[in-house]
mmCIF file of C-alpha atoms in Angstrom:
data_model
loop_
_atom_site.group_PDB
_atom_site.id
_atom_site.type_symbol
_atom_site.label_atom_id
_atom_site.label_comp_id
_atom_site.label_asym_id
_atom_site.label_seq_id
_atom_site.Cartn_x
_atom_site.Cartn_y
_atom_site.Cartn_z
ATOM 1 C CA UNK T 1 0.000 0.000 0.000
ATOM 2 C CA UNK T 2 1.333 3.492 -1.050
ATOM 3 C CA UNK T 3 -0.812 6.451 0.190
ATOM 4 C CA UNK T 4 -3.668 3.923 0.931
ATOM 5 C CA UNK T 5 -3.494 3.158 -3.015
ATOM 6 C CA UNK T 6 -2.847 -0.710 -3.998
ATOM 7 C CA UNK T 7 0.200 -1.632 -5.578
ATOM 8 C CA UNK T 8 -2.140 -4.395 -7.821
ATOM 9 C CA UNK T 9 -4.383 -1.757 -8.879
ATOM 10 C CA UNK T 10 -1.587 0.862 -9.918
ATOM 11 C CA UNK T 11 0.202 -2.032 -11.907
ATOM 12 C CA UNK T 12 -2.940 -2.819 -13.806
ATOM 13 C CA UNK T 13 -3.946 0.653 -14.073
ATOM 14 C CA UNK T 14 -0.383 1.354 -16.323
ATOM 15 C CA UNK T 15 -0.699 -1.822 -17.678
ATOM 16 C CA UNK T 16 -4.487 -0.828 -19.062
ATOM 17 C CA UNK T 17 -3.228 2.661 -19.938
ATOM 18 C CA UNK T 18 -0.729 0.999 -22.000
ATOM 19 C CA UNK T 19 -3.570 -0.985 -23.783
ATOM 20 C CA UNK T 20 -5.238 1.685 -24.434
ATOM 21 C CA UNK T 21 -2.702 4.107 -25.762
ATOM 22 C CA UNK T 22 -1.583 1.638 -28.276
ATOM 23 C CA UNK T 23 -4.722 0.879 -29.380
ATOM 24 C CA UNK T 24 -5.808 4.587 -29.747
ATOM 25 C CA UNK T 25 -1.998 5.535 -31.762
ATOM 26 C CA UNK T 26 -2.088 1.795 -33.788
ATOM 27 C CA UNK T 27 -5.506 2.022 -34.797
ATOM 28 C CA UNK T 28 -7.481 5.183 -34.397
ATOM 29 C CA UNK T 29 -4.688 7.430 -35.492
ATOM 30 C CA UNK T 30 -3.154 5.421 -37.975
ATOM 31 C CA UNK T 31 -6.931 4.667 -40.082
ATOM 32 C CA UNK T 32 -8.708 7.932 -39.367
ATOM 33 C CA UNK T 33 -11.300 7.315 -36.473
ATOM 34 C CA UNK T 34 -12.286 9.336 -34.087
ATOM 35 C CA UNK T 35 -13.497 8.807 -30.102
ATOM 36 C CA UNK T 36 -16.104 9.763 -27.941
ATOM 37 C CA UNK T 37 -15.391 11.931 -24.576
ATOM 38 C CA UNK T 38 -12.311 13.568 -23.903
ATOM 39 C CA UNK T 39 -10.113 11.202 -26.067
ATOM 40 C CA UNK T 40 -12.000 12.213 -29.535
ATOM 41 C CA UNK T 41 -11.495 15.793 -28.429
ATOM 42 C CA UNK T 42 -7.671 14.990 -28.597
ATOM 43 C CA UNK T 43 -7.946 13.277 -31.850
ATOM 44 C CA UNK T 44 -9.701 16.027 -33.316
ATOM 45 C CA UNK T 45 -7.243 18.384 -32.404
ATOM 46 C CA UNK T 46 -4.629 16.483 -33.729
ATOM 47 C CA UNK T 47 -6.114 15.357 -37.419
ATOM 48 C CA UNK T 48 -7.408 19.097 -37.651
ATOM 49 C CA UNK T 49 -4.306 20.878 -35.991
ATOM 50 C CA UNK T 50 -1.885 18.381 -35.912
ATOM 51 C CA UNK T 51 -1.612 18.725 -31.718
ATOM 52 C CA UNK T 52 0.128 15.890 -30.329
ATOM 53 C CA UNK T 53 -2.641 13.789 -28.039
ATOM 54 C CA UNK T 54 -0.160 12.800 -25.087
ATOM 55 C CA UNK T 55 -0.209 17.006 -24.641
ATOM 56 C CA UNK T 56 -3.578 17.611 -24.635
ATOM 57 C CA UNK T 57 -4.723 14.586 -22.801
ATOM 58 C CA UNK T 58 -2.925 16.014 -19.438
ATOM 59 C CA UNK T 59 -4.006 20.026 -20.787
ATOM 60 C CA UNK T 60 -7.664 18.525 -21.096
ATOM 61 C CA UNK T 61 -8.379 16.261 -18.084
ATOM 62 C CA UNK T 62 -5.925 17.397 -15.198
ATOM 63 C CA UNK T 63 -7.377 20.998 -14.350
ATOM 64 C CA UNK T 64 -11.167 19.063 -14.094
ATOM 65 C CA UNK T 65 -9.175 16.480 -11.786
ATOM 66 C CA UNK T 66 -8.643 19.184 -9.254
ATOM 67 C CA UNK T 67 -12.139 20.668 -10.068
ATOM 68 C CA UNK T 68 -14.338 17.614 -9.058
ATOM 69 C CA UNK T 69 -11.497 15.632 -7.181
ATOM 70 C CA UNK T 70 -14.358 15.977 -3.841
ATOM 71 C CA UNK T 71 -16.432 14.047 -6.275
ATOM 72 C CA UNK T 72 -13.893 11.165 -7.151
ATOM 73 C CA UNK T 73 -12.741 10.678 -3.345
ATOM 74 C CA UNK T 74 -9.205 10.562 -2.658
ATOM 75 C CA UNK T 75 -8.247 7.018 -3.962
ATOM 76 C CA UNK T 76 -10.293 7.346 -7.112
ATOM 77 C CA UNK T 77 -8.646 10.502 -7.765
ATOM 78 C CA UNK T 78 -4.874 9.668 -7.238
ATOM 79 C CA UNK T 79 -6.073 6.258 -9.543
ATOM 80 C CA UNK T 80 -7.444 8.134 -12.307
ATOM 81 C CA UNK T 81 -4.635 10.764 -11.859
ATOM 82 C CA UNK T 82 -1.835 8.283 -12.370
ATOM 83 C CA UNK T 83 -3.890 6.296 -15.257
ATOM 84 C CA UNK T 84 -4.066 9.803 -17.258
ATOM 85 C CA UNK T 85 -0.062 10.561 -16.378
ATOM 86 C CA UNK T 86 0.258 7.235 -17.948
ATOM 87 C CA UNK T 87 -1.949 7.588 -20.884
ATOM 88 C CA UNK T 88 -0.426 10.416 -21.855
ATOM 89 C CA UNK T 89 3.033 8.787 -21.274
ATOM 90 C CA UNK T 90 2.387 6.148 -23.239
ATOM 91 C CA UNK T 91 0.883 7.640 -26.044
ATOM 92 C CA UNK T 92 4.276 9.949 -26.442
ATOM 93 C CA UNK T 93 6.109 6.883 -26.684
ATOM 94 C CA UNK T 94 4.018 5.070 -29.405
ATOM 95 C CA UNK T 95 3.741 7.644 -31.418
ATOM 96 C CA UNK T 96 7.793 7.908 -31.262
ATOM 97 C CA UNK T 97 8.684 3.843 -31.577
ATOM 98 C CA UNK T 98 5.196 3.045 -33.952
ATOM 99 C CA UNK T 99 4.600 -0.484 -35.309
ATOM 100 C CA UNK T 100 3.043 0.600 -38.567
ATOM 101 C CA UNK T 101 -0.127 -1.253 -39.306
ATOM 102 C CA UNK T 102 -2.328 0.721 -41.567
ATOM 103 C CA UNK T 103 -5.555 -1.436 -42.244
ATOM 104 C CA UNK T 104 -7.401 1.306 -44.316
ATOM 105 C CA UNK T 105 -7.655 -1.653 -47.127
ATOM 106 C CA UNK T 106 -9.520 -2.951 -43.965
ATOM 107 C CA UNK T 107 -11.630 -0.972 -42.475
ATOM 108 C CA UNK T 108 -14.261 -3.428 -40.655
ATOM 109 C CA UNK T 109 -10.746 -5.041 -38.827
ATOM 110 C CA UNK T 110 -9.356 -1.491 -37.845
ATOM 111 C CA UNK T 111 -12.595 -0.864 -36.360
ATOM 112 C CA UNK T 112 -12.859 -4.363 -34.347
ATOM 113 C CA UNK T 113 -8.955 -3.436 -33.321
ATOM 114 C CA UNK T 114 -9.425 -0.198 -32.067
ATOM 115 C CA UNK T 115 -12.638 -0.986 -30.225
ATOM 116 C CA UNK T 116 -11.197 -4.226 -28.785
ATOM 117 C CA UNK T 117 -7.693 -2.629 -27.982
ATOM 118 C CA UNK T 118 -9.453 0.695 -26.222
ATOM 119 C CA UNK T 119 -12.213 -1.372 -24.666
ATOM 120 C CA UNK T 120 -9.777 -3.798 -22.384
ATOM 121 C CA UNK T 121 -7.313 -0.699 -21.857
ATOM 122 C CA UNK T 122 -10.615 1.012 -20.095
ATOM 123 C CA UNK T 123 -11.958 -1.836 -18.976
ATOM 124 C CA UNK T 124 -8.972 -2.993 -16.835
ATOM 125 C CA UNK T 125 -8.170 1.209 -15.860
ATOM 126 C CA UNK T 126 -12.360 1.453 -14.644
ATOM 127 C CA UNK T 127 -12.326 -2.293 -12.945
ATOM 128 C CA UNK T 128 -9.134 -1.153 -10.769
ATOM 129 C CA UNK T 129 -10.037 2.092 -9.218
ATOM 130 C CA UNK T 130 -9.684 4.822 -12.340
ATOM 131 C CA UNK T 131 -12.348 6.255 -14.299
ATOM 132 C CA UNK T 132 -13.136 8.042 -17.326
ATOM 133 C CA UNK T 133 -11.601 11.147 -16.663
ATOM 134 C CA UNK T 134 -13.222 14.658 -17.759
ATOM 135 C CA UNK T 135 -16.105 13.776 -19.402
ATOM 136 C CA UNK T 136 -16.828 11.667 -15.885
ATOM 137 C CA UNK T 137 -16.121 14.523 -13.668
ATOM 138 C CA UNK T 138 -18.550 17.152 -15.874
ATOM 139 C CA UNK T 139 -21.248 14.256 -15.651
ATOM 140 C CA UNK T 140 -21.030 13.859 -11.753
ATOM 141 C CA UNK T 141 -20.948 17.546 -11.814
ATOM 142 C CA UNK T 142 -23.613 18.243 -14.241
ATOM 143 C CA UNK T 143 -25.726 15.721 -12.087
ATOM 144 C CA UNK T 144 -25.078 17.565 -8.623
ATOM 145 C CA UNK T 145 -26.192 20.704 -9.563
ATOM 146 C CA UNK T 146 -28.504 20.583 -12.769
ATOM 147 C CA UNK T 147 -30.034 16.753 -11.631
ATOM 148 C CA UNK T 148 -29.866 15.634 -15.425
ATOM 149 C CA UNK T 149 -28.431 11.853 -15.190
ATOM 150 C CA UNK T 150 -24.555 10.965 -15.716
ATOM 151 C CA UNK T 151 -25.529 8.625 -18.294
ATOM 152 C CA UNK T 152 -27.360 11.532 -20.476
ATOM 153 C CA UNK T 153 -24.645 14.387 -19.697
ATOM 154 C CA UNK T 154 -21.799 11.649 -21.503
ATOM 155 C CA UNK T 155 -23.920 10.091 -24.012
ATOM 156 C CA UNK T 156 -24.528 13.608 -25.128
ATOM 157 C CA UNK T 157 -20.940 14.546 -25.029
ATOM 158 C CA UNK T 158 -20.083 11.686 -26.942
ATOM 159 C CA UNK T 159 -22.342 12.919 -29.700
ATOM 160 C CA UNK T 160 -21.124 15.907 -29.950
ATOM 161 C CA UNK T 161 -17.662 15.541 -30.555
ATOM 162 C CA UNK T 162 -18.145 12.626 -32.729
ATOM 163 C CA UNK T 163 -20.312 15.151 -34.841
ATOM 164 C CA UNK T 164 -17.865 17.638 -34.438
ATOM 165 C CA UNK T 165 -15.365 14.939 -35.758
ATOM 166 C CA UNK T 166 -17.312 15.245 -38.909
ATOM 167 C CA UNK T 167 -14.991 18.197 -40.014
ATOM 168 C CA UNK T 168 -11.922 15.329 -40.932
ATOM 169 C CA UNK T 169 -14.075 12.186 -41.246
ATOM 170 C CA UNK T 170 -16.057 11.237 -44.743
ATOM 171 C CA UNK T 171 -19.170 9.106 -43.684
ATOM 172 C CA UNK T 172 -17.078 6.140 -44.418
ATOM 173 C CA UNK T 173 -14.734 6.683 -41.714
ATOM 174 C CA UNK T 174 -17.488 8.164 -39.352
ATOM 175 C CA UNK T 175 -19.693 4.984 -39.399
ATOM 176 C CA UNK T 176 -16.635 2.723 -38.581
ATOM 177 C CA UNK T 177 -16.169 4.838 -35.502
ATOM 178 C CA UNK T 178 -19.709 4.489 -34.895
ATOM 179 C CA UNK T 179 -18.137 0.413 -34.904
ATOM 180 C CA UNK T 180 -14.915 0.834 -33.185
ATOM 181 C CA UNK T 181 -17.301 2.952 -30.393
ATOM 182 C CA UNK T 182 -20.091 0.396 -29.789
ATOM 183 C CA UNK T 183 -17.030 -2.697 -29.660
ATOM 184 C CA UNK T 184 -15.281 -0.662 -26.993
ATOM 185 C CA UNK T 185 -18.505 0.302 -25.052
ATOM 186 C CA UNK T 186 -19.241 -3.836 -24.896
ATOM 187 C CA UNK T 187 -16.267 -4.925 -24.694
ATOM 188 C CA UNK T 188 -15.507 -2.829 -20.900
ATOM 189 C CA UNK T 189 -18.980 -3.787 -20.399
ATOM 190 C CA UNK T 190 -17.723 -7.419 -20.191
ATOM 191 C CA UNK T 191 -14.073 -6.478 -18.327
ATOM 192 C CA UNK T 192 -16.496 -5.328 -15.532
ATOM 193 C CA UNK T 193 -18.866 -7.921 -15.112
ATOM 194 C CA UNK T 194 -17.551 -10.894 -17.191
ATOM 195 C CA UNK T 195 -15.544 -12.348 -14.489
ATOM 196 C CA UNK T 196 -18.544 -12.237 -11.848
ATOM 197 C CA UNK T 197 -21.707 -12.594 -14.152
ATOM 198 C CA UNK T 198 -23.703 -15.461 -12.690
ATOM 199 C CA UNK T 199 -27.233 -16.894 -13.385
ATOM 200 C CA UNK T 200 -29.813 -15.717 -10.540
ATOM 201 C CA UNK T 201 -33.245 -18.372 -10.481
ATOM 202 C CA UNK T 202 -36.116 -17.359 -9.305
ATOM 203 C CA UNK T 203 -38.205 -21.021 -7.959
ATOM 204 C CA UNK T 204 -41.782 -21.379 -6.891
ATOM 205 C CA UNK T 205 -42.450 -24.787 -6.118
ATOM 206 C CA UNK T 206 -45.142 -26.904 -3.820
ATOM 207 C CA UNK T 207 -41.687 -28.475 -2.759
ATOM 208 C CA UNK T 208 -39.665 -25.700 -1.837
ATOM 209 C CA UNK T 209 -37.847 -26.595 0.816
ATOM 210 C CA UNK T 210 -36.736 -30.136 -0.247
ATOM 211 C CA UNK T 211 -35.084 -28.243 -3.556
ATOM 212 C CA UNK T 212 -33.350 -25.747 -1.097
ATOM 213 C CA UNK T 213 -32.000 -28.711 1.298
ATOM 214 C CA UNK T 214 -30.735 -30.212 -2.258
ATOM 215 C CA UNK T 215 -29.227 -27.570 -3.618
ATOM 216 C CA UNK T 216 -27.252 -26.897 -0.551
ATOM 217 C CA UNK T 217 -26.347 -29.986 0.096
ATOM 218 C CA UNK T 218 -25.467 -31.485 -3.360
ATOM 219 C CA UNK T 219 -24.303 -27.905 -4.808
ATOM 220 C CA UNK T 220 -22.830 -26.488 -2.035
ATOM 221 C CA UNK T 221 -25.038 -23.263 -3.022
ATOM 222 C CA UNK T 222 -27.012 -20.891 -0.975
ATOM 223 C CA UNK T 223 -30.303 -20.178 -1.740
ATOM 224 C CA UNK T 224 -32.562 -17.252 -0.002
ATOM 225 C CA UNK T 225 -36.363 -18.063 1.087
ATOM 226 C CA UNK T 226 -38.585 -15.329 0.104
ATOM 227 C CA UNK T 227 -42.085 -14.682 0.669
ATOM 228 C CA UNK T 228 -44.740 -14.640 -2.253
ATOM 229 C CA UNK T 229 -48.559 -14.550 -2.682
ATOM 230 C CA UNK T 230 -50.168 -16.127 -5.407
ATOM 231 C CA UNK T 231 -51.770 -13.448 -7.294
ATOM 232 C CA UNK T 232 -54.795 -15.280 -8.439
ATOM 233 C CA UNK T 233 -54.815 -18.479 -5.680
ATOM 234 C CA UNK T 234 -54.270 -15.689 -3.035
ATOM 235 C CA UNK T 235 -52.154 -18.319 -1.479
ATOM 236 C CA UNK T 236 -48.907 -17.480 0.943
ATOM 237 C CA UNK T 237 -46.306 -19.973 -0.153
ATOM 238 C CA UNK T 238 -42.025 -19.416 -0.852
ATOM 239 C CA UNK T 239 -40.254 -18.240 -3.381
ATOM 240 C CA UNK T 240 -36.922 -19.564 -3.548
ATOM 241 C CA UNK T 241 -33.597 -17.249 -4.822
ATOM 242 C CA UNK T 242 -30.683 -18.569 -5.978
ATOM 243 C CA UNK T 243 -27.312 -17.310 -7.236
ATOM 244 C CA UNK T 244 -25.162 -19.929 -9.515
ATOM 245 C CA UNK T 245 -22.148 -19.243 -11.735
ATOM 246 C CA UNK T 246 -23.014 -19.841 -15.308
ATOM 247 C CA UNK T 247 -21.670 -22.977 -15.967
ATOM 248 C CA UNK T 248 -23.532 -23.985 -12.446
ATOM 249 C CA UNK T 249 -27.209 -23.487 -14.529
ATOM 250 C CA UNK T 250 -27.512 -27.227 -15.919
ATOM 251 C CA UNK T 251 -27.025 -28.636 -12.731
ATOM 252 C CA UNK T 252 -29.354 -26.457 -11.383
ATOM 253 C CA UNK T 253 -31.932 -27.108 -13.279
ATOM 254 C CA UNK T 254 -31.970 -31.026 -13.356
ATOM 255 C CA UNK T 255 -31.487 -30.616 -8.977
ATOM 256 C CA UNK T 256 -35.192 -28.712 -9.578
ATOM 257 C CA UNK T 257 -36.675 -31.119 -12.049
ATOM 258 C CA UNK T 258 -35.330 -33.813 -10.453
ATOM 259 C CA UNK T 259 -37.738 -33.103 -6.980
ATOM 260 C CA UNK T 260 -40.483 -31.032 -8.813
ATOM 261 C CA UNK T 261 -41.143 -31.638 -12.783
ATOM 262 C CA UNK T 262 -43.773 -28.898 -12.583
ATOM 263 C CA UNK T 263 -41.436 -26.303 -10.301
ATOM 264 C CA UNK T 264 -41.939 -22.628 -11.858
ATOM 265 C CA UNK T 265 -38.326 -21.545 -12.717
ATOM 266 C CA UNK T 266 -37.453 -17.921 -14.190
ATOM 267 C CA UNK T 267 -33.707 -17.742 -14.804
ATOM 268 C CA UNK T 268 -32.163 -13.629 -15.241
ATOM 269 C CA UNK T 269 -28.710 -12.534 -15.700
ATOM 270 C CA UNK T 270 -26.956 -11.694 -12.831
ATOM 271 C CA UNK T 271 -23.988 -8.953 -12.654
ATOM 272 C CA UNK T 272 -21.389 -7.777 -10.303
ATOM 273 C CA UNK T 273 -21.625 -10.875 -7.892
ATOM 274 C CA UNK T 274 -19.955 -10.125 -4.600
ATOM 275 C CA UNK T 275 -20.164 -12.172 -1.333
ATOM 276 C CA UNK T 276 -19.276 -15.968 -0.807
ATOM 277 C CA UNK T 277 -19.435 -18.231 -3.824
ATOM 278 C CA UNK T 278 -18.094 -15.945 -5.699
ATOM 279 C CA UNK T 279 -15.756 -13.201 -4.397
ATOM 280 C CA UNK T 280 -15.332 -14.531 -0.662
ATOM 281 C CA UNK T 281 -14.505 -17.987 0.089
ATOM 282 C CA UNK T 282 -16.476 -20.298 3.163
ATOM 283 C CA UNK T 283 -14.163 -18.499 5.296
ATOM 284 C CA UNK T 284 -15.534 -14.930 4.423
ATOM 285 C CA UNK T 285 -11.594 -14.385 2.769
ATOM 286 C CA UNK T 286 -11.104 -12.525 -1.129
ATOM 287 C CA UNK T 287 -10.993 -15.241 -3.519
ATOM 288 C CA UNK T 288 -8.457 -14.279 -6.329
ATOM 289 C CA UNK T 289 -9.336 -13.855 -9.457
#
């Protein structure tokens, strides 16, 4: 621990920077697409003005740091602080030592690369402590004093400077950003919740407690005993709740058929697990992932 900041985190932090610098100088820069938030403001100030990105990354994001730091916390904002030091590091020394892999012959693969490539860099940067920088400090500020959602305030800002990146882009180039953007967006979606998404069943049964006892006892599973009323029987009776890893599901469902064919099962995604199972172990300890 350095300053109450992880050691782990900081490593993957530069290690996601790195990601997504390369990713934004090999791909983005090199075929002609532009970015969302803060990072297409840099690009379009480079293809229009020829300003070097690493610059105005750090001119861009670091006076709003200091702005809405209250807003990240302290360890959120010395995380996103050194992930933006880094980006900007990193993309000074790719575009000095570049691997040249122009794919403009390609288009549909530079888009997949650049939305893969920036989607893990963020992904790993958000899923360690860091966040998104300016554009995520004017949402949480926009929100605080004007109420209009975080997810609005960005989505809008996105908009607009992919519009504004209309002024170097032809319509070719724009709609494979419009690619490259909705790759990245999924792809962090899935570095965030990928390694704890889990199956969540929802089990009305006249046998209810004999699939509980089972599914504790031969998959070593909790399971959470929930009232319900019968809408049109007006009858009281349980509801049973239970949290299983994906690959858990089959299993689940023969345990249920295999004490009550007729059982009433609705299975939902499930996102973010924490608690034992899945981030703690039986004795309440991190598991490592």
């Amino acid at each position: 621990m350095v300053f109450g900041l992880k050691i782990k985190n900081i490593i993957f932090i530069l290690v996601g920077a790195a990601i997504f610098a390369f990713g934004l100088v090999h791909f983005n820069m090199q075929n002609n697409l532009a970015e969302g938030g803060f990072t297409g403001i840099t690009l379009l100030l480079y293809f229009l003005f020829g300003i070097d990105p690493s610059y105005t990354n750090l001119a861009l994001n670091i006076p709003l740091f200091f702005i809405g730091w209250k807003l990240l916390g302290r360890h959120t904002f010395f995380y996103t602080m050194i992930g933006t030091v880094a980006v900007s590091l990193f993309l000074w020394i790719f575009q000095r030592y570049t691997i040249h892999m122009p794919l403009k012959h390609d288009m549909t693969l530079a888009a997949l690369f650049a939305g893969v490539f920036i989607g893990v860099g963020l992904g790993i940067i958000f899923r360690y402590g860091g966040t998104t920088g300016g554009v995520d400090i004017i949402a949480r500020l926009v929100y605080k004093y004007k109420g209009i959602s975080m997810g609005k305030t960005m989505f809008t800002f996105d908009v607009v400077v992919i519009t504004l990146s209309l002024l170097y882009l032809s319509y070719r180039e724009a709609m494979y950003t419009l690619v490259a953007v909705f790759i990245a967006a999924r792809v962090i979606d899935f570095m965030q919740e990928g390694g704890y998404a889990a199956k969540g069943a929802m089990i009305i049964s006249e046998k209810s407690e004999e699939i509980a006892n089972k599914i504790l006892t031969e998959m070593d599973r909790g399971v959470t005993v929930l009232k319900g009323r019968g809408s049109y029987t007006k009858r009281d009776r349980d509801v049973l709740y239970c949290v299983v890893a994906k690959n858990e599901l089959p299993r689940l469902k023969s345990v249920i058929i295999s004490v009550d064919p007729h059982a009433f099962v609705a299975v939902t995604d499930v996102h973010d697990v924490l608690g034992e199972g899945f981030t703690l172990d039986e004795r309440k300890q991190p598991i490592e992932h």
